[in-house]
XYZ file of C-alpha atoms in Angstrom:
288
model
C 1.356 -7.168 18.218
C 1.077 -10.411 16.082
C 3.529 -10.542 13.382
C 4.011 -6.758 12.592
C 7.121 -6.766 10.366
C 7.247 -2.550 10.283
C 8.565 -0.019 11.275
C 7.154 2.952 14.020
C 7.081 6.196 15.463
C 5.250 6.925 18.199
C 4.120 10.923 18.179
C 3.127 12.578 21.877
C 0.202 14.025 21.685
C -1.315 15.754 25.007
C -3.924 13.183 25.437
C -1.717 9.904 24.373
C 0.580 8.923 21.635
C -0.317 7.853 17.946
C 1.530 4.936 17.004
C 2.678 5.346 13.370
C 3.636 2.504 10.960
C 6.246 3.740 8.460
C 7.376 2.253 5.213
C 8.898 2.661 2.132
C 12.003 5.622 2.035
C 11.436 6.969 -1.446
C 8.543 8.309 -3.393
C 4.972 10.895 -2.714
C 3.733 10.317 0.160
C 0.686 8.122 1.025
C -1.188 8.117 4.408
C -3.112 5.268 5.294
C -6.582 5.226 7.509
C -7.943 2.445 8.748
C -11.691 1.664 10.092
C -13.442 1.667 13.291
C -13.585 -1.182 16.080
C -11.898 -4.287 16.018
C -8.990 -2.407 13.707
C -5.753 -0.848 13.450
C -3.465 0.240 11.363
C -1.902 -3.341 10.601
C -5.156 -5.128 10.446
C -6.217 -2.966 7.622
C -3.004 -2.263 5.896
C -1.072 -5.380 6.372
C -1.270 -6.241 2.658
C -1.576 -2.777 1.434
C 1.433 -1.334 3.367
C 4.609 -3.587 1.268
C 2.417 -2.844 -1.977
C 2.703 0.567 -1.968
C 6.158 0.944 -0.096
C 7.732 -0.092 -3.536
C 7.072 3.148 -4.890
C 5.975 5.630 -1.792
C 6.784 6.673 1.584
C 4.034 4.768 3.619
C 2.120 6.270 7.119
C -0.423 4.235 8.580
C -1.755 5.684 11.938
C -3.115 3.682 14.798
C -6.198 5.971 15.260
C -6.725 6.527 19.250
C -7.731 4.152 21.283
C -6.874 1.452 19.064
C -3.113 -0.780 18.232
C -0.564 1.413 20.448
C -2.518 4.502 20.354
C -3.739 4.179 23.694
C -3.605 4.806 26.698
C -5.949 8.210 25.632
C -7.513 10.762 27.241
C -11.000 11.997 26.128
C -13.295 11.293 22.917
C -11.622 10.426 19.592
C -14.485 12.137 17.959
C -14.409 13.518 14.362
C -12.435 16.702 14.726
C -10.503 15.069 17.147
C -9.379 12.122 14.764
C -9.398 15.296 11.963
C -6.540 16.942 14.077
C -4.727 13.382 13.978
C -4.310 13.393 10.197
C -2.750 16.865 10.997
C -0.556 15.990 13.475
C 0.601 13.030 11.133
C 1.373 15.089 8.129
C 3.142 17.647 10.395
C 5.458 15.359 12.403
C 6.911 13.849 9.261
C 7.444 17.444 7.470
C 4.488 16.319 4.784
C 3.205 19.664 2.911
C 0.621 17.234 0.961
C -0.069 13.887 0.483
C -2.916 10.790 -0.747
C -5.140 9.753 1.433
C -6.468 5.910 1.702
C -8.743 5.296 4.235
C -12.115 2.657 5.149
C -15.139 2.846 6.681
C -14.043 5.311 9.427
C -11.110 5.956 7.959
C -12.826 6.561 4.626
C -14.915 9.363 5.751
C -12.230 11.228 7.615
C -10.371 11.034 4.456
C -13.375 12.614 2.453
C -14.015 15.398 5.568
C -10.291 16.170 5.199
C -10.521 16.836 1.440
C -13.228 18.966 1.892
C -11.718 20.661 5.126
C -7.784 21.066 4.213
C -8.138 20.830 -0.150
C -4.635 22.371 -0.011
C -3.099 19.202 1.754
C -4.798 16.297 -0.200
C -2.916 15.108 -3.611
C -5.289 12.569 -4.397
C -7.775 10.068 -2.105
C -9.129 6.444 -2.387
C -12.088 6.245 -0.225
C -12.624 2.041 0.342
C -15.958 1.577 1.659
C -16.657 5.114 3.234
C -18.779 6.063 6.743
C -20.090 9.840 6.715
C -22.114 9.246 3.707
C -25.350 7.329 5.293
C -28.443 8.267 6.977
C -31.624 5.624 8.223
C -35.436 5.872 8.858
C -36.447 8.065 11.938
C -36.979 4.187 14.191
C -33.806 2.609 13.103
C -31.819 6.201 13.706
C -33.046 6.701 17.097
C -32.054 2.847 18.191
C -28.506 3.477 17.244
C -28.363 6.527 19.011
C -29.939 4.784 21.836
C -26.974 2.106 21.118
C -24.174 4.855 20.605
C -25.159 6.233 24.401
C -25.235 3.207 25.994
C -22.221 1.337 27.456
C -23.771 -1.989 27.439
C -24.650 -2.289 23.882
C -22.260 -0.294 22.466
C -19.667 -2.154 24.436
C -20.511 -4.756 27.035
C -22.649 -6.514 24.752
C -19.678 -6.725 21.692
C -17.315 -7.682 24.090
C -19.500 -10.799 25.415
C -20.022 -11.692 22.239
C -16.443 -11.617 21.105
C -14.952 -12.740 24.280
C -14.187 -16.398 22.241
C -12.361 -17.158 19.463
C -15.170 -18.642 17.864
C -17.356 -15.604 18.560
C -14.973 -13.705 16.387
C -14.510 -15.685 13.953
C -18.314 -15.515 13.452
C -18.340 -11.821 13.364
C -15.384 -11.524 11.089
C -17.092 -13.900 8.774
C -21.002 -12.764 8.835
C -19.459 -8.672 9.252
C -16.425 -7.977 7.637
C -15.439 -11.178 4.993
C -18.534 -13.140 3.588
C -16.004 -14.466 0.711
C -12.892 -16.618 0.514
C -9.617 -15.178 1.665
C -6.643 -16.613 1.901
C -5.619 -15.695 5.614
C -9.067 -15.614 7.045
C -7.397 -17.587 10.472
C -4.848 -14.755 10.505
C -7.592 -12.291 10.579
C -9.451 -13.535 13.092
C -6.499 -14.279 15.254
C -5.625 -9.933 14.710
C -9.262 -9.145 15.425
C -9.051 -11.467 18.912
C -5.631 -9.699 19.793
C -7.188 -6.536 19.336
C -10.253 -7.335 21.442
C -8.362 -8.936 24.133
C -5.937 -5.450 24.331
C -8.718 -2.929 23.455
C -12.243 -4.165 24.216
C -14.781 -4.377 21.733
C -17.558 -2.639 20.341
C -18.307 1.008 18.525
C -15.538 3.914 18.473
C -16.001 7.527 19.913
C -16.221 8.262 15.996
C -19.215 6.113 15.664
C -20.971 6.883 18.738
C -20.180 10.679 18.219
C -21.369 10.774 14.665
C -25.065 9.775 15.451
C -28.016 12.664 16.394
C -31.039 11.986 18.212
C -32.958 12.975 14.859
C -29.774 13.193 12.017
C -26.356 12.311 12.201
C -23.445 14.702 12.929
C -21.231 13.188 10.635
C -22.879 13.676 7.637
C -20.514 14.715 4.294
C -23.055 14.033 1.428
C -23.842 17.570 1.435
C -20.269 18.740 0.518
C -19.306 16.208 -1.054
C -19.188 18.256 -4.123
C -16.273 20.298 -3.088
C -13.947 17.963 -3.113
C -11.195 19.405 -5.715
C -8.613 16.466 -6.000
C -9.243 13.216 -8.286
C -10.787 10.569 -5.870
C -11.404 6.812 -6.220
C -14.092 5.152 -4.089
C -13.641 1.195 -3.948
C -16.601 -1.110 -2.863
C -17.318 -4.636 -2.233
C -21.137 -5.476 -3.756
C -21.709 -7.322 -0.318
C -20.756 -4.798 2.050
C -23.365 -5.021 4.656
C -21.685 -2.114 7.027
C -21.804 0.143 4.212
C -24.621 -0.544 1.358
C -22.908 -0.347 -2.286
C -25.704 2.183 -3.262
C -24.179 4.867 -0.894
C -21.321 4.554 -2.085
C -22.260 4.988 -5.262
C -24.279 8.044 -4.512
C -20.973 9.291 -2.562
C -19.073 8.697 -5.436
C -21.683 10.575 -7.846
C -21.876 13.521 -5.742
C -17.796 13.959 -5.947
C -16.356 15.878 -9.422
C -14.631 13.681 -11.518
C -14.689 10.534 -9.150
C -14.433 6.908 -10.222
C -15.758 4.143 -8.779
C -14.850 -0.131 -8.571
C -17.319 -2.245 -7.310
C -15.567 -5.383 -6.555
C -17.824 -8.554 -7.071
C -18.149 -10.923 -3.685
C -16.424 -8.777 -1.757
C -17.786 -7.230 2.146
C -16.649 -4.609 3.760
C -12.770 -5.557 4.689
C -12.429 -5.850 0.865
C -8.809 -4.937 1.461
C -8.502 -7.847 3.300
C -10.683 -9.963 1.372
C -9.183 -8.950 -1.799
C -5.859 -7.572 -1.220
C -4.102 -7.766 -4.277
C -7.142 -6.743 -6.010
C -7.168 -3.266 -4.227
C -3.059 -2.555 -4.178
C -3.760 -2.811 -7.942
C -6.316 -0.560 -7.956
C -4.748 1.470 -5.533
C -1.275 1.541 -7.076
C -2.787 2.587 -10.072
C -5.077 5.531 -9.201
C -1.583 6.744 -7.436
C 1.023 5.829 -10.059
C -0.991 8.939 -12.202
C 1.238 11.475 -9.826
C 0.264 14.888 -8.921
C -3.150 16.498 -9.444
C -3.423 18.134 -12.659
Protein backbone atom coordinates (compact mmCIF):
# COMPACT_ATOMS: atom_id res chain seq x y z
CA UNK A 1 0.00 0.00 0.00
CA UNK A 2 1.54 3.39 -1.12
CA UNK A 3 3.80 4.81 1.37
CA UNK A 4 2.26 3.45 4.68
CA UNK A 5 5.00 4.20 7.24
CA UNK A 6 2.90 2.18 10.29
CA UNK A 7 2.66 -0.30 12.00
CA UNK A 8 -0.20 -3.48 11.89
CA UNK A 9 -2.01 -6.20 13.28
CA UNK A 10 -4.06 -8.15 11.44
CA UNK A 11 -7.11 -9.70 13.79
CA UNK A 12 -8.96 -13.16 12.37
CA UNK A 13 -12.20 -12.72 12.32
CA UNK A 14 -14.53 -15.74 10.95
CA UNK A 15 -15.42 -13.96 7.85
CA UNK A 16 -11.78 -12.24 7.07
CA UNK A 17 -9.21 -10.33 8.93
CA UNK A 18 -9.27 -6.53 9.99
CA UNK A 19 -6.14 -4.97 9.25
CA UNK A 20 -5.24 -2.62 12.15
CA UNK A 21 -2.84 0.38 11.97
CA UNK A 22 -1.17 0.92 15.36
CA UNK A 23 0.69 3.89 16.69
CA UNK A 24 1.89 5.66 19.41
CA UNK A 25 2.99 3.26 22.79
CA UNK A 26 1.94 5.60 25.55
CA UNK A 27 -1.15 7.49 26.47
CA UNK A 28 -5.57 6.88 26.44
CA UNK A 29 -6.43 5.26 23.84
CA UNK A 30 -7.91 6.65 20.57
CA UNK A 31 -9.63 4.55 17.81
CA UNK A 32 -9.81 5.87 14.52
CA UNK A 33 -12.83 5.27 11.79
CA UNK A 34 -12.58 6.08 8.56
CA UNK A 35 -15.42 6.63 5.71
CA UNK A 36 -17.03 4.64 3.12
CA UNK A 37 -15.77 3.82 -0.58
CA UNK A 38 -12.71 4.82 -2.03
CA UNK A 39 -11.13 4.79 1.82
CA UNK A 40 -9.18 3.15 4.37
CA UNK A 41 -7.72 3.54 7.28
CA UNK A 42 -4.48 5.37 5.86
CA UNK A 43 -6.31 7.46 3.38
CA UNK A 44 -8.24 9.04 6.13
CA UNK A 45 -5.81 9.01 8.94
CA UNK A 46 -2.55 9.50 7.26
CA UNK A 47 -2.12 12.98 8.77
CA UNK A 48 -4.15 12.38 11.79
CA UNK A 49 -2.42 9.11 12.87
CA UNK A 50 1.55 10.84 13.81
CA UNK A 51 -0.59 13.83 15.36
CA UNK A 52 -2.13 12.07 17.86
CA UNK A 53 0.55 9.21 18.41
CA UNK A 54 2.56 11.96 20.35
CA UNK A 55 0.35 11.70 23.15
CA UNK A 56 -2.00 8.36 22.62
CA UNK A 57 -1.98 4.86 21.68
CA UNK A 58 -3.41 5.07 18.04
CA UNK A 59 -5.95 2.16 16.26
CA UNK A 60 -7.11 2.82 12.94
CA UNK A 61 -9.13 -0.15 11.44
CA UNK A 62 -9.35 -1.02 7.80
CA UNK A 63 -13.19 -1.47 7.89
CA UNK A 64 -14.08 -4.79 5.71
CA UNK A 65 -13.78 -4.93 2.45
CA UNK A 66 -11.55 -2.12 2.21
CA UNK A 67 -7.15 -1.62 2.66
CA UNK A 68 -6.21 -5.33 3.91
CA UNK A 69 -9.49 -6.10 5.34
CA UNK A 70 -10.48 -8.23 2.65
CA UNK A 71 -10.81 -11.00 1.37
CA UNK A 72 -14.55 -11.01 3.44
CA UNK A 73 -17.28 -13.03 3.64
CA UNK A 74 -20.85 -11.56 3.76
CA UNK A 75 -22.31 -7.86 4.23
CA UNK A 76 -20.31 -5.32 6.26
CA UNK A 77 -23.58 -3.87 7.27
CA UNK A 78 -24.10 -1.67 10.39
CA UNK A 79 -24.10 -4.18 13.20
CA UNK A 80 -21.69 -5.98 11.40
CA UNK A 81 -19.10 -3.00 11.20
CA UNK A 82 -20.67 -2.28 15.07
CA UNK A 83 -19.18 -5.75 16.12
CA UNK A 84 -15.77 -4.54 14.42
CA UNK A 85 -15.27 -1.64 16.83
CA UNK A 86 -15.79 -4.49 19.42
CA UNK A 87 -13.56 -6.80 18.23
CA UNK A 88 -10.94 -3.86 18.00
CA UNK A 89 -11.24 -2.70 21.53
CA UNK A 90 -11.16 -6.37 22.69
CA UNK A 91 -8.07 -7.65 20.84
CA UNK A 92 -5.92 -4.87 22.23
CA UNK A 93 -7.28 -5.35 26.01
CA UNK A 94 -9.11 -1.65 25.62
CA UNK A 95 -11.88 -1.33 28.54
CA UNK A 96 -12.73 2.29 26.95
CA UNK A 97 -11.55 4.54 24.61
CA UNK A 98 -12.31 7.99 22.03
CA UNK A 99 -13.74 7.48 19.12
CA UNK A 100 -12.87 9.58 15.73
CA UNK A 101 -14.58 8.60 12.89
CA UNK A 102 -16.11 10.28 9.15
CA UNK A 103 -18.84 9.96 7.16
CA UNK A 104 -19.30 6.18 7.70
CA UNK A 105 -17.09 6.07 10.20
CA UNK A 106 -18.74 9.04 11.90
CA UNK A 107 -22.02 7.47 12.35
CA UNK A 108 -20.78 4.16 13.64
CA UNK A 109 -18.98 6.18 16.12
CA UNK A 110 -22.29 8.03 17.20
CA UNK A 111 -24.41 4.38 17.05
CA UNK A 112 -21.63 3.05 19.31
CA UNK A 113 -22.03 5.83 21.90
CA UNK A 114 -25.46 5.34 22.03
CA UNK A 115 -25.19 1.40 21.92
CA UNK A 116 -22.02 0.62 24.33
CA UNK A 117 -22.03 4.37 26.59
CA UNK A 118 -19.86 2.34 29.00
CA UNK A 119 -16.96 1.94 26.36
CA UNK A 120 -16.81 5.50 24.80
CA UNK A 121 -14.46 8.20 26.74
CA UNK A 122 -15.12 10.86 24.47
CA UNK A 123 -16.01 11.07 20.36
CA UNK A 124 -15.26 13.51 17.45
CA UNK A 125 -17.76 12.86 14.84
CA UNK A 126 -16.03 14.63 11.35
CA UNK A 127 -18.68 14.91 8.90
CA UNK A 128 -21.19 12.15 10.16
CA UNK A 129 -23.62 9.57 7.90
CA UNK A 130 -26.72 8.19 10.03
CA UNK A 131 -28.01 11.59 10.57
CA UNK A 132 -29.82 12.33 6.99
CA UNK A 133 -33.01 11.55 5.41
CA UNK A 134 -34.39 12.90 1.54
CA UNK A 135 -37.79 13.54 -0.20
CA UNK A 136 -39.91 10.33 -0.89
CA UNK A 137 -38.42 10.58 -5.15
CA UNK A 138 -34.85 11.16 -4.33
CA UNK A 139 -35.06 8.26 -1.37
CA UNK A 140 -36.50 5.69 -3.51
CA UNK A 141 -33.68 6.35 -6.46
CA UNK A 142 -30.95 5.62 -4.02
CA UNK A 143 -32.50 2.66 -2.88
CA UNK A 144 -33.03 1.76 -6.40
CA UNK A 145 -29.08 2.65 -6.65
CA UNK A 146 -28.12 0.79 -3.30
CA UNK A 147 -29.82 -2.62 -4.97
CA UNK A 148 -28.36 -2.40 -8.06
CA UNK A 149 -24.88 -3.68 -9.01
CA UNK A 150 -24.46 -1.53 -11.95
CA UNK A 151 -24.91 1.78 -10.42
CA UNK A 152 -23.86 1.15 -7.22
CA UNK A 153 -20.76 -0.40 -8.64
CA UNK A 154 -20.22 -0.95 -12.33
CA UNK A 155 -21.03 2.46 -13.08
CA UNK A 156 -18.27 4.04 -10.22
CA UNK A 157 -15.85 1.78 -11.35
CA UNK A 158 -16.13 2.96 -15.20
CA UNK A 159 -15.99 6.13 -14.16
CA UNK A 160 -12.93 5.81 -12.00
CA UNK A 161 -11.20 3.29 -14.05
CA UNK A 162 -8.56 6.46 -15.10
CA UNK A 163 -6.50 8.46 -13.26
CA UNK A 164 -8.05 11.41 -14.48
CA UNK A 165 -11.53 10.11 -13.65
CA UNK A 166 -10.41 10.13 -10.08
CA UNK A 167 -8.89 12.91 -9.84
CA UNK A 168 -12.19 14.50 -10.96
CA UNK A 169 -14.15 12.79 -8.34
CA UNK A 170 -11.70 13.48 -5.59
CA UNK A 171 -11.82 17.08 -6.58
CA UNK A 172 -15.75 17.79 -7.40
CA UNK A 173 -16.59 14.95 -4.16
CA UNK A 174 -14.31 14.89 -1.50
CA UNK A 175 -11.69 18.25 -1.78
CA UNK A 176 -13.25 21.38 -3.57
CA UNK A 177 -10.29 23.50 -1.78
CA UNK A 178 -6.51 23.66 -1.92
CA UNK A 179 -4.52 20.93 -0.27
CA UNK A 180 -1.24 20.44 -0.21
CA UNK A 181 -0.99 16.66 -1.34
CA UNK A 182 -4.03 16.62 -3.52
CA UNK A 183 -1.70 14.25 -6.25
CA UNK A 184 -1.02 11.99 -3.26
CA UNK A 185 -4.64 11.66 -2.69
CA UNK A 186 -5.67 10.86 -5.79
CA UNK A 187 -2.85 8.49 -6.39
CA UNK A 188 -4.36 6.52 -2.68
CA UNK A 189 -7.90 6.78 -4.02
CA UNK A 190 -6.64 5.02 -7.62
CA UNK A 191 -4.68 2.30 -5.52
CA UNK A 192 -7.65 1.66 -3.66
CA UNK A 193 -9.92 1.37 -6.70
CA UNK A 194 -7.57 -0.65 -8.65
CA UNK A 195 -7.34 -3.32 -5.35
CA UNK A 196 -11.00 -2.91 -4.19
CA UNK A 197 -13.38 -1.74 -6.92
CA UNK A 198 -15.33 1.22 -6.63
CA UNK A 199 -18.55 2.43 -5.71
CA UNK A 200 -21.03 2.37 -2.39
CA UNK A 201 -20.19 0.07 0.79
CA UNK A 202 -22.53 -2.70 2.28
CA UNK A 203 -22.95 0.18 5.01
CA UNK A 204 -24.36 2.50 2.50
CA UNK A 205 -26.38 0.23 0.52
CA UNK A 206 -27.67 -1.46 3.80
CA UNK A 207 -28.60 1.76 5.48
CA UNK A 208 -31.25 2.85 2.83
CA UNK A 209 -35.31 1.67 3.10
CA UNK A 210 -37.60 1.55 0.34
CA UNK A 211 -39.62 4.42 2.23
CA UNK A 212 -36.92 5.53 5.34
CA UNK A 213 -33.55 4.67 6.00
CA UNK A 214 -32.35 1.94 8.41
CA UNK A 215 -29.59 3.79 9.60
CA UNK A 216 -31.13 6.52 11.05
CA UNK A 217 -29.53 7.92 14.70
CA UNK A 218 -31.23 11.41 14.89
CA UNK A 219 -33.75 9.95 17.04
CA UNK A 220 -31.29 8.92 19.84
CA UNK A 221 -29.08 11.10 19.39
CA UNK A 222 -29.94 12.54 22.68
CA UNK A 223 -28.56 9.73 24.67
CA UNK A 224 -25.36 10.11 23.99
CA UNK A 225 -23.67 10.58 27.64
CA UNK A 226 -19.92 11.38 26.80
CA UNK A 227 -18.67 15.01 25.62
CA UNK A 228 -18.70 14.87 21.72
CA UNK A 229 -17.24 17.19 19.05
CA UNK A 230 -18.74 17.18 15.54
CA UNK A 231 -16.29 18.84 12.88
CA UNK A 232 -17.65 20.08 9.43
CA UNK A 233 -16.44 21.53 6.30
CA UNK A 234 -19.19 24.45 5.07
CA UNK A 235 -18.85 22.76 1.52
CA UNK A 236 -19.44 19.30 2.27
CA UNK A 237 -21.65 18.19 -0.47
CA UNK A 238 -21.83 14.30 0.84
CA UNK A 239 -23.00 15.51 4.03
CA UNK A 240 -24.93 19.09 4.10
CA UNK A 241 -23.44 21.36 7.08
CA UNK A 242 -27.11 21.85 8.29
CA UNK A 243 -27.30 18.12 9.39
CA UNK A 244 -24.66 18.28 11.03
CA UNK A 245 -25.57 20.94 12.83
CA UNK A 246 -28.91 19.53 13.71
CA UNK A 247 -26.82 16.24 14.76
CA UNK A 248 -24.79 18.21 16.81
CA UNK A 249 -27.90 20.12 18.49
CA UNK A 250 -29.68 17.05 19.23
CA UNK A 251 -26.43 15.63 21.31
CA UNK A 252 -26.08 17.02 25.28
CA UNK A 253 -23.38 19.20 25.68
CA UNK A 254 -21.87 18.84 22.05
CA UNK A 255 -19.72 21.38 20.25
CA UNK A 256 -19.45 22.01 16.93
CA UNK A 257 -16.45 23.62 14.19
CA UNK A 258 -17.50 24.46 10.97
CA UNK A 259 -14.39 24.79 9.03
CA UNK A 260 -14.63 27.51 6.21
CA UNK A 261 -13.80 26.04 2.42
CA UNK A 262 -13.53 22.86 3.48
CA UNK A 263 -15.65 19.41 1.72
CA UNK A 264 -16.11 16.46 3.05
CA UNK A 265 -12.35 14.87 3.41
CA UNK A 266 -11.76 17.98 5.60
CA UNK A 267 -9.18 15.84 7.34
CA UNK A 268 -7.47 15.67 4.35
CA UNK A 269 -8.14 18.99 3.12
CA UNK A 270 -7.27 20.55 6.31
CA UNK A 271 -5.19 18.29 8.27
CA UNK A 272 -3.47 20.27 10.65
CA UNK A 273 -6.53 22.19 11.16
CA UNK A 274 -8.44 19.06 12.53
CA UNK A 275 -5.31 17.30 14.66
CA UNK A 276 -5.63 20.70 16.41
CA UNK A 277 -8.99 20.47 16.97
CA UNK A 278 -8.81 17.00 17.59
CA UNK A 279 -5.83 17.05 19.95
CA UNK A 280 -7.55 19.46 21.84
CA UNK A 281 -11.07 18.09 22.46
CA UNK A 282 -8.80 14.91 23.68
CA UNK A 283 -6.00 16.59 25.64
CA UNK A 284 -9.26 17.48 28.26
CA UNK A 285 -8.78 13.59 29.53
CA UNK A 286 -11.43 11.52 31.00
CA UNK A 287 -15.16 12.31 31.05
CA UNK A 288 -16.12 14.19 33.98
Amino acid sequence: MTGDPFDRTVITRPEGPVSVTVAGDQGPPVLLLGGAGQDNALLSWRHLIPALARDHRVFAPDWPKQGRSRPWQGTADHGVLLSVIDTVLDRFALERAALVGLSQGGALTLSYAIERPDRVERLVAIAPAGTLSFPPVVHQLLWLTARSRFLNTTLPGMVMRSRAGVERFVRSALVPGPVADFDAIVDEVLEEVRANGAGSSDWQNASIGLTRMNVDLRPRLGEISCPALFVQGDRDIGVPPKRTAAAAAAVPGARLEVIEGAGHWVNRQCPDRVAELVRGFLAAGPRP
